[in-house]
XYZ file of C-alpha atoms in Angstrom:
498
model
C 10.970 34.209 -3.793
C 12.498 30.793 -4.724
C 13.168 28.412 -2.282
C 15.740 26.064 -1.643
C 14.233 22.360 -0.516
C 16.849 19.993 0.522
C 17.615 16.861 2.247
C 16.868 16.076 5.903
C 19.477 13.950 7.056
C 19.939 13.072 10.817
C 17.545 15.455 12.471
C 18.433 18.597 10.342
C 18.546 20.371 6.872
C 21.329 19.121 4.749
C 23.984 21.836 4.655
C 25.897 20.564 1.025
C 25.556 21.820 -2.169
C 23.752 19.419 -4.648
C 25.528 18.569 -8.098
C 21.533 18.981 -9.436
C 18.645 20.515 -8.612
C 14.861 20.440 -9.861
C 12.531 23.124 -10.205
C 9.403 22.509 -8.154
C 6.265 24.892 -9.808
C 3.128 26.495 -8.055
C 0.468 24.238 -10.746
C -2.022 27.050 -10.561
C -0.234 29.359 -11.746
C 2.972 27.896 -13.922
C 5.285 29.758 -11.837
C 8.894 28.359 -10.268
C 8.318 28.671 -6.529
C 11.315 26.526 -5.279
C 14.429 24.717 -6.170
C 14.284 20.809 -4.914
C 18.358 19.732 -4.157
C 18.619 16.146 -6.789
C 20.699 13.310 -4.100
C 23.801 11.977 -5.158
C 24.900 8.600 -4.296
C 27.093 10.399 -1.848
C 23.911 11.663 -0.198
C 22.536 8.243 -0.601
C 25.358 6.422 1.545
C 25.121 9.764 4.169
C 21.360 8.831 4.807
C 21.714 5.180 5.040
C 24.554 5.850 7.190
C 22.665 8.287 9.696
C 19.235 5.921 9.752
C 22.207 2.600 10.192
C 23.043 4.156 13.210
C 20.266 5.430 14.658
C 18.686 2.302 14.324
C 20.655 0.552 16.902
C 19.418 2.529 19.269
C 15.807 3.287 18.028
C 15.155 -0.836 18.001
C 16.269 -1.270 21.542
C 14.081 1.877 22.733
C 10.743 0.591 24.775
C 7.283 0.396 23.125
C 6.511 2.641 25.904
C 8.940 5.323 25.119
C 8.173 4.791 20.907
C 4.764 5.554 21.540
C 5.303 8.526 23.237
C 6.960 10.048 20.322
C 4.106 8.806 18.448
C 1.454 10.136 20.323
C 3.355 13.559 20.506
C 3.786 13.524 16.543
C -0.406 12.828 16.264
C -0.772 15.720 18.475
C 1.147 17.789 16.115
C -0.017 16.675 12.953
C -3.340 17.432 14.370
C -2.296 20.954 15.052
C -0.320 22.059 11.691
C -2.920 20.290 9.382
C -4.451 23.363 8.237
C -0.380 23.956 7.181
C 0.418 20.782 5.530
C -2.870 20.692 3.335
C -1.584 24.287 2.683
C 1.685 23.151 1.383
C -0.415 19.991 -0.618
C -2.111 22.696 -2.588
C 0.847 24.976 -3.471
C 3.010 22.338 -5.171
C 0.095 19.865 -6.166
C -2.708 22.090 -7.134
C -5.330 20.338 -5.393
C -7.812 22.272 -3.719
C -7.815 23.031 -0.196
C -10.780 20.920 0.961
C -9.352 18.023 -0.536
C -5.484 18.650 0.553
C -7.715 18.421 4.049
C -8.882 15.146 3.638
C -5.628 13.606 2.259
C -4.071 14.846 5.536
C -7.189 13.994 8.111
C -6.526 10.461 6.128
C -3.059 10.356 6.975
C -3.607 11.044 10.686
C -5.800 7.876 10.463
C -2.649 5.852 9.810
C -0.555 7.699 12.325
C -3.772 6.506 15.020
C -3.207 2.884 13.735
C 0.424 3.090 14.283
C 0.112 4.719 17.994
C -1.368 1.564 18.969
C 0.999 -0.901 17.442
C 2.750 -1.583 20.644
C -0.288 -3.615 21.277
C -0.190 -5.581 18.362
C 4.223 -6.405 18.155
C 2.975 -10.081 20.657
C 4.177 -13.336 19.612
C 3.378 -16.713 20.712
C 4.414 -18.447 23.455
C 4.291 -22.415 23.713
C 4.902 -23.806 27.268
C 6.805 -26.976 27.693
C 6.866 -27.869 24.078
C 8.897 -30.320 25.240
C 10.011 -30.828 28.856
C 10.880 -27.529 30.462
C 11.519 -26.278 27.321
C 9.317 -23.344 26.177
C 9.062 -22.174 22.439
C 8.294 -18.824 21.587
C 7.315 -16.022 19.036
C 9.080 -12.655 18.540
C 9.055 -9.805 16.287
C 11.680 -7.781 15.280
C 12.166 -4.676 13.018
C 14.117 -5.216 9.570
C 16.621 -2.041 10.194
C 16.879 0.769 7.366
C 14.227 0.809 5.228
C 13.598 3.171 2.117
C 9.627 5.240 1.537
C 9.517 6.092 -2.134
C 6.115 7.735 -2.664
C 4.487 9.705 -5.457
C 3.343 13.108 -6.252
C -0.167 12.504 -6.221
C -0.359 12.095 -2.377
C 2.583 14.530 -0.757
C 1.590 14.110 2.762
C -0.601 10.770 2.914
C 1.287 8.052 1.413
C 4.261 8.853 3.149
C 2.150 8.889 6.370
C 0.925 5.374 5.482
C 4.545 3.746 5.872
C 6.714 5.824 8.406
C 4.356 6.065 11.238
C 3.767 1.944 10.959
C 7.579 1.498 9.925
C 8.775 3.903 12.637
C 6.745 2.307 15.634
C 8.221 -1.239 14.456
C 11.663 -0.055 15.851
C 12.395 0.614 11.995
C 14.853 3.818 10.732
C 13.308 5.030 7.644
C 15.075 7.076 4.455
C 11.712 8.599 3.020
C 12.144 9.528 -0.849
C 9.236 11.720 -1.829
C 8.460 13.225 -5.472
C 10.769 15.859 -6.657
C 7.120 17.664 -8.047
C 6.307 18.325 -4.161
C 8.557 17.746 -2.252
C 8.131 20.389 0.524
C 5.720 18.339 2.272
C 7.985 15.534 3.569
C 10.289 18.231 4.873
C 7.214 19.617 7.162
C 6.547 16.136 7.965
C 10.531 15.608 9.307
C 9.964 18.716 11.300
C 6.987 17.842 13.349
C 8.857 14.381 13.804
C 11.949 16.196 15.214
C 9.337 18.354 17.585
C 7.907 15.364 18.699
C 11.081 14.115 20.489
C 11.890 11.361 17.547
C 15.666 11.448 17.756
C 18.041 11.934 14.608
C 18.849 9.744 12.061
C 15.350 7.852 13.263
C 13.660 9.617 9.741
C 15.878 11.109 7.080
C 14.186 12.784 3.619
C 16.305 12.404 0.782
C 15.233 14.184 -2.498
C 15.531 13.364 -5.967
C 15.509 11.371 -8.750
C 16.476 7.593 -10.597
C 19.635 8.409 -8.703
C 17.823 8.258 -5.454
C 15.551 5.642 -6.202
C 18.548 3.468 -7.556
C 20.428 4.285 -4.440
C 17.992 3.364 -2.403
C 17.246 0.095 -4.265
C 20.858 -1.182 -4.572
C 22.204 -0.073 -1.305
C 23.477 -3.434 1.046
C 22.475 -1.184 4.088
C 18.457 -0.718 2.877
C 16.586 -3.924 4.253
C 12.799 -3.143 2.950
C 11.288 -0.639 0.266
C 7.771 0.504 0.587
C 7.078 1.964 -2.885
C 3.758 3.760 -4.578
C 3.657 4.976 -8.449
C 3.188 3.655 -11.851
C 2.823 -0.006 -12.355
C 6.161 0.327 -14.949
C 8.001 1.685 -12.498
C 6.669 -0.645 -9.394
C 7.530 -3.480 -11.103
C 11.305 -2.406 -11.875
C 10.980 -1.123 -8.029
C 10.289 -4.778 -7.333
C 12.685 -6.442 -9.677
C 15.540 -4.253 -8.612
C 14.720 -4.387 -4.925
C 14.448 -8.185 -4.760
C 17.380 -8.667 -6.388
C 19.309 -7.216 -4.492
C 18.092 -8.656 -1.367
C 15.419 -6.422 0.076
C 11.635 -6.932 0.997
C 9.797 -4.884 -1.182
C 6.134 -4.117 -1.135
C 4.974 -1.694 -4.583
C 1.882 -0.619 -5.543
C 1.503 0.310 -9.006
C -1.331 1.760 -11.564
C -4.812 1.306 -11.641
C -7.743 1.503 -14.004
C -10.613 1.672 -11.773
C -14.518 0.327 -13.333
C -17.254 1.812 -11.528
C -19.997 -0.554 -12.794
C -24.124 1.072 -12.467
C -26.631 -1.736 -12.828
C -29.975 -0.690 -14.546
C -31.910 -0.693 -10.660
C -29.671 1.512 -9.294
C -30.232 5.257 -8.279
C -28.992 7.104 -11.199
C -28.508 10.407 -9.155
C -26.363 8.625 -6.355
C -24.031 6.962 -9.525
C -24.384 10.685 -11.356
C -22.698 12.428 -8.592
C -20.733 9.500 -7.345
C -19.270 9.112 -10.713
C -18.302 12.732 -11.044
C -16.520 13.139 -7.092
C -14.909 9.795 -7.976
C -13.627 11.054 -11.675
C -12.565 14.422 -11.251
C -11.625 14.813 -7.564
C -7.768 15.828 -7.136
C -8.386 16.318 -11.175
C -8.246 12.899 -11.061
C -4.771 12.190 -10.395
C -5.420 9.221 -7.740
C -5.039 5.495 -8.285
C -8.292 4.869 -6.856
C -9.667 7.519 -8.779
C -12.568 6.064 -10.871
C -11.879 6.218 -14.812
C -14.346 3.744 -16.133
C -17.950 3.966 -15.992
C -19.601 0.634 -17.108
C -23.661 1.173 -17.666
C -25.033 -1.752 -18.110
C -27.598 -0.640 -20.343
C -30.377 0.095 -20.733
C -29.826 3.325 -18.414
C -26.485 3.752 -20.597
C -27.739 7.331 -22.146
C -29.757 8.919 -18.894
C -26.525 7.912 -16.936
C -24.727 9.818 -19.219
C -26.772 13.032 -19.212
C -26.899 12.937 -15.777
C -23.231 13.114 -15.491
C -22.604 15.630 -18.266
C -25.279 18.369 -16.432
C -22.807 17.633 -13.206
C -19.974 18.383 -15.011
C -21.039 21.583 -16.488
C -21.421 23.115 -12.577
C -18.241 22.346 -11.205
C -15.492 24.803 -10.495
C -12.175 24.496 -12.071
C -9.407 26.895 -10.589
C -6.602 27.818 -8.162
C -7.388 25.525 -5.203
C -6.914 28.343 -2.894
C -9.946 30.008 -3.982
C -12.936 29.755 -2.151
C -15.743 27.551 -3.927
C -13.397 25.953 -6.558
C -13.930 22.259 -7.019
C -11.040 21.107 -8.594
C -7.454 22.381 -9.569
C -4.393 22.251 -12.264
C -2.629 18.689 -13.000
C 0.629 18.957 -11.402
C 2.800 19.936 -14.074
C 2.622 21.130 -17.637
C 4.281 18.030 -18.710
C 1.642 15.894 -17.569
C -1.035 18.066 -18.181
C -0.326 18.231 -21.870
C -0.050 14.180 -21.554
C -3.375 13.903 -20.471
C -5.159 16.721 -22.920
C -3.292 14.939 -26.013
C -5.983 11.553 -24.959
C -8.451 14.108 -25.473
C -7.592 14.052 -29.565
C -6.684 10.253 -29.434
C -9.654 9.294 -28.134
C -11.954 11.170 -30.896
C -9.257 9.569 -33.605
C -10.096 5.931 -31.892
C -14.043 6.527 -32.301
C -15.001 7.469 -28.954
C -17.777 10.689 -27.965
C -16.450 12.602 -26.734
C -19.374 14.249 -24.864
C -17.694 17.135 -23.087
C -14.621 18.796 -24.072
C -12.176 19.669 -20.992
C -10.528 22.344 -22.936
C -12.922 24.611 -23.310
C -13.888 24.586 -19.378
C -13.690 27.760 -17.832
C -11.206 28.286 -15.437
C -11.071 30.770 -12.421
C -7.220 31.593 -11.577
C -4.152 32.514 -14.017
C -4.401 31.204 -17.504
C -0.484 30.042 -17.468
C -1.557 27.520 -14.923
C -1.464 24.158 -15.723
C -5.416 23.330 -16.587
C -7.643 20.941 -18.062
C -11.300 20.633 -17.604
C -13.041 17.626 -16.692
C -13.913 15.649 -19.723
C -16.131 13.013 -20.612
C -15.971 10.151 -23.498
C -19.110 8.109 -24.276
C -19.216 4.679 -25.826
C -15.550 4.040 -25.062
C -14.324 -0.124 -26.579
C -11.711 -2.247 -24.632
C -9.362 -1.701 -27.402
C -9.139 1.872 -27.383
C -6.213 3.797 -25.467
C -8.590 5.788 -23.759
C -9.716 2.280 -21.678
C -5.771 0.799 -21.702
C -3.768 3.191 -20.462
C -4.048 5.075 -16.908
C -4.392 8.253 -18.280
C -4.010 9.752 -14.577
C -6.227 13.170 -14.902
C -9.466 14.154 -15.471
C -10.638 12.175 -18.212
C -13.834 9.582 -17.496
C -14.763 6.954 -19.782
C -18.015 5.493 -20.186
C -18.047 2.152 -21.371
C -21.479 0.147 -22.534
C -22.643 -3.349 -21.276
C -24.958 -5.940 -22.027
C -25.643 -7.410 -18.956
C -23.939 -7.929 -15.693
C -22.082 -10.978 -16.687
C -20.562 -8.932 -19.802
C -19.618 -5.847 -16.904
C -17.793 -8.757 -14.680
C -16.189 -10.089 -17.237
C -14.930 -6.751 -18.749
C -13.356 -5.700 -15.311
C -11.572 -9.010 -14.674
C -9.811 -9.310 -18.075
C -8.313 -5.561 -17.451
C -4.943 -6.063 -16.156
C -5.266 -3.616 -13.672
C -7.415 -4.646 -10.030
C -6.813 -1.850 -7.644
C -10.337 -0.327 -7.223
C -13.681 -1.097 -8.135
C -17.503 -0.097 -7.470
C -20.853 -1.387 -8.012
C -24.204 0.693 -7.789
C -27.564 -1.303 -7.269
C -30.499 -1.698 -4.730
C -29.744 -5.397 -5.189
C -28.487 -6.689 -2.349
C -27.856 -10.098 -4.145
C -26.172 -8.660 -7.285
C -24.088 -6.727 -4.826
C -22.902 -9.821 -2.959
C -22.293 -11.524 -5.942
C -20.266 -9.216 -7.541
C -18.566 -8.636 -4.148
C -17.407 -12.620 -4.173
C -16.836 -12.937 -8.290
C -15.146 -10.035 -8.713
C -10.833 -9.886 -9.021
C -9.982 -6.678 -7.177
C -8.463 -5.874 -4.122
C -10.872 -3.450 -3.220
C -14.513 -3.543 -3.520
C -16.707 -0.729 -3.106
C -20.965 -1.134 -3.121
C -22.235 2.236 -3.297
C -18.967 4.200 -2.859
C -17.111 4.900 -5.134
C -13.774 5.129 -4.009
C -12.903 2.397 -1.820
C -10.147 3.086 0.621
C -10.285 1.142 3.516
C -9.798 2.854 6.805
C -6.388 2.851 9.244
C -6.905 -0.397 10.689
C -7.632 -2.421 7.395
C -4.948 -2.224 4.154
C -4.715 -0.531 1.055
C -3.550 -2.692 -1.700
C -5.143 -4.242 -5.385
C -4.436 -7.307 -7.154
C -2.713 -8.458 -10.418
C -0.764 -5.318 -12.042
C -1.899 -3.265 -9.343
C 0.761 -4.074 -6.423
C 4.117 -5.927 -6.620
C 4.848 -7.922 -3.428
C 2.703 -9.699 -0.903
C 1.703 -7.647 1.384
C -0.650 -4.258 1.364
C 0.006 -0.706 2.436
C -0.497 -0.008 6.720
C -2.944 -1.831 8.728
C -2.273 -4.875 9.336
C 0.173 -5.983 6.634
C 2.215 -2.890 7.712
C 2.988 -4.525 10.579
C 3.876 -7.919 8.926
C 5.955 -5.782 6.399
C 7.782 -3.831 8.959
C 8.483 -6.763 11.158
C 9.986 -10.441 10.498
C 9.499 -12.904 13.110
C 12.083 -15.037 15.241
C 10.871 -18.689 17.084
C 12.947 -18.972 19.860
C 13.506 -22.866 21.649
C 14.391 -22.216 25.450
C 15.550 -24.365 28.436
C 16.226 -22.929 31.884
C 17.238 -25.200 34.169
C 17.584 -23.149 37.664
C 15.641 -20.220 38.738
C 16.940 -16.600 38.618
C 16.431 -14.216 41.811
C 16.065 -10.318 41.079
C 16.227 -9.514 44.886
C 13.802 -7.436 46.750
C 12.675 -4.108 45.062
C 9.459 -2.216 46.568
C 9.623 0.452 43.541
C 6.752 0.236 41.250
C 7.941 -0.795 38.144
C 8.591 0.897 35.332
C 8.628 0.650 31.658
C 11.204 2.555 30.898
């Protein structure tokens, strides 16, 4: 049975009929599962429109009452997990386990946000002058759009709406027409947890959404995850037409393995890092640097990994990793695999001729390994965005730092060593956003932010945490003078918050 997935505009299924509509595919096994409604700019205006109007309600309702809604969501979430990793896997392909963790992720975010009432204080300056106070406030922007990517159905829109929702913030939330049923569960559980309509609206689609989104005089903020291409014309559109915009783009992530380090711990951290979610992260890591002379062991290791994992329908038990999302992409990524032998690389195992356990019109590619990869190649340029990891040779440590801070991408990086001064060192010298030593994919938790440098994110601030807060809020200095003292009058009630 097809299924029709449409717009969620002020607390409840759009009832139109689109003008377009998208097919949305099961990866593992090629088939059309659902028909995704394409917005309009009619839709566009009717979700800006619902989440205008809410808003002037929703920014006047008490922390208290915001974080009840919150709470009640977490509880929720917490209870239809098992669902929404579910849904992950259907339209994504990635396998159960890890549709988990992108969602027990998420709920870290939503745990940040609960607690933001605790974190919206200002300053307050007493007699700054005489009897006149001066004071800090801060105050939600109004509408603002989510556009997030297919990669991460259910967590990246879960790192903006919970934060941009507890700011007093309405939200239009545009998530990838690939899988889109995700953000539709996510609106539901909202709606059950008391958040009233118009508060979050999902609006599906494509440019036309995004464009809509980006021009529109009532959208005050875009939160934005994808490409680096697109992020910066996210940016460059959004700014110019008057909006805050925070984007985070591509990535091309260097895990680099010193010749000290523990070549098992890099062997299997190299391989979970490469060809988890068949590597269709941004933090996935694409780039092995082996600073030789451990270039060829490191290599072997790897490849004997390789040759045990599972590729097949992520619903299956015991299977490791799934399809790429679409055939599109999938044929994409396999036509490096050609490139990169044209270029000169070795390419030391062949994903095409992994075996696969689930239906052979699925969308698959094995993982796949190149050896002696060069900066110039494609195979090191481009974000390939599947499961394709490309070991590149170094010198010396100087010649590995050097290589990762002329790439144009900073997003994600890694170092393995037992040297706890090489580890510091590259720590401080090194021109990334993240940093991981020892792990491999470096994704800070809740209460920190997710964001790289350079080509990597368009803005200036980082995804929830802390700059979630600073994105979702701008800040008012009030000057005060009272010159007589109010009187409430006697009340023996015990006050309330509401």
């Amino acid at each position: 049975m097809v299924a029709r997935i449409s717009h969620w505009i002020d607390g409840k299924p759009w009832a139109g009929v689109a003008e377009r509509t998208g097919d949305v595919f099961d990866p593992a096994t090629g088939e059309v599962t659902g028909q995704v409604d394409f917005a309009a700019p009619s839709e566009v205006d009717e979700a800006v429109a619902a989440a205008t109007e809410a808003f002037q309600t929703w920014r006047n309702t008490s922390l208290a009452a915001r974080s009840r809604v919150l709470f009640a969501f977490r509880e929720l979430l917490n209870e239809h997990k098992a669902d929404l990793a579910a849904i992950v896997t259907a339209e994504h392909g990635k396998v159960l386990d890890d549709a988990a963790g992108e969602v027990g992720r998420a709920i870290e975010n939503v745990d940040f946000a609960c607690g933001i009432p605790a974190l919206l204080k200002g300053g307050f300056s007493e007699n700054a002058s005489s009897r006149v106070d001066v004071y800090s406030i801060r105050q939600p922007l109004g509408v603002v759009g989510v556009i997030s990517p297919f990669n991460f159905p259910a967590m990246v829109p879960l790192w903006f709406v919970p934060n941009a929702i507890a700011c007093g913030n309405t939200v239009v939330l545009k998530p990838s027409e690939k899988d889109p049923s995700a953000a539709n569960f996510i609106a539901d559980l909202w709606a059950r947890a008391g958040l009233p309509d118009g508060v979050l609206n999902v609006l599906h689609g494509d440019k036309v959404a995004v464009d809509g989104l980006l021009t529109h005089p009532g959208v005050r903020g875009v939160s934005f995850v994808g490409s680096t291409p697109i992020a910066r014309y996210v940016y460059e559109t959004g700014t110019r037409n008057g909006k805050r915009v925070q984007a985070l783009g591509g990535a091309k992530n260097h895990m680099v393995v010193l010749p000290d380090a523990d070549l098992d711990l890099a062997a299997d951290a190299a391989v979970s890092a490469g060809f988890g979610s068949a590597g269709e992260r941004c933090m996935a890591i694409s780039v092995v640097v082996a600073v030789d002379p451990i270039g060829d062991e490191l290599v072997g290791r790897i490849s004997e990994r390789m040759a045990k994992l599972k590729v097949g329908d992520g619903r299956r038990p015991g299977c490791e990793m799934g399809p790429l999302v679409t055939a599109a992409h999938r044929d994409k990524v396999a036509s490096y695999l050609d490139t990169g032998v044209g270029e000169g690389a070795t390419l030391a195992v062949d994903g095409r001729g992994h075996e696969v356990d689930g239906a052979s019109t699925g969308f698959w590619l094995g993982p796949t390994l190149f050896d002696h990869v060069r900066q110039d190649m494609s195979l090191y340029r481009d974000e390939i965005f599947g499961p394709v990891l490309s070991v590149v040779r170094a010198d010396t440590y100087e010649h590995a730092v050097d290589m990762i801070n002329g790439n144009p991408y900073g997003n994600g990086t890694a170092i393995f060593t037992n040297d706890g001064g090489a580890a510091r060192r590259f720590q401080n010298e090194i021109e990334v956003g993240m940093v991981g030593v020892n792990v491999p994919i470096p994704v800070p938790v809740g209460y920190y932010s997710f964001g790289g440098w350079k080509d990597s994110l368009f803005g200036d601030t980082h995804a929830y945490g802390p700059d979630g807060l600073h994105f979702f809020t701008r800040t008012k200095v009030v000057t005060s003078r009272w010159l007589d003292p109010s009187h409430g009058g006697v009340n023996l009630g015990f006050p309330r918050n509401d």
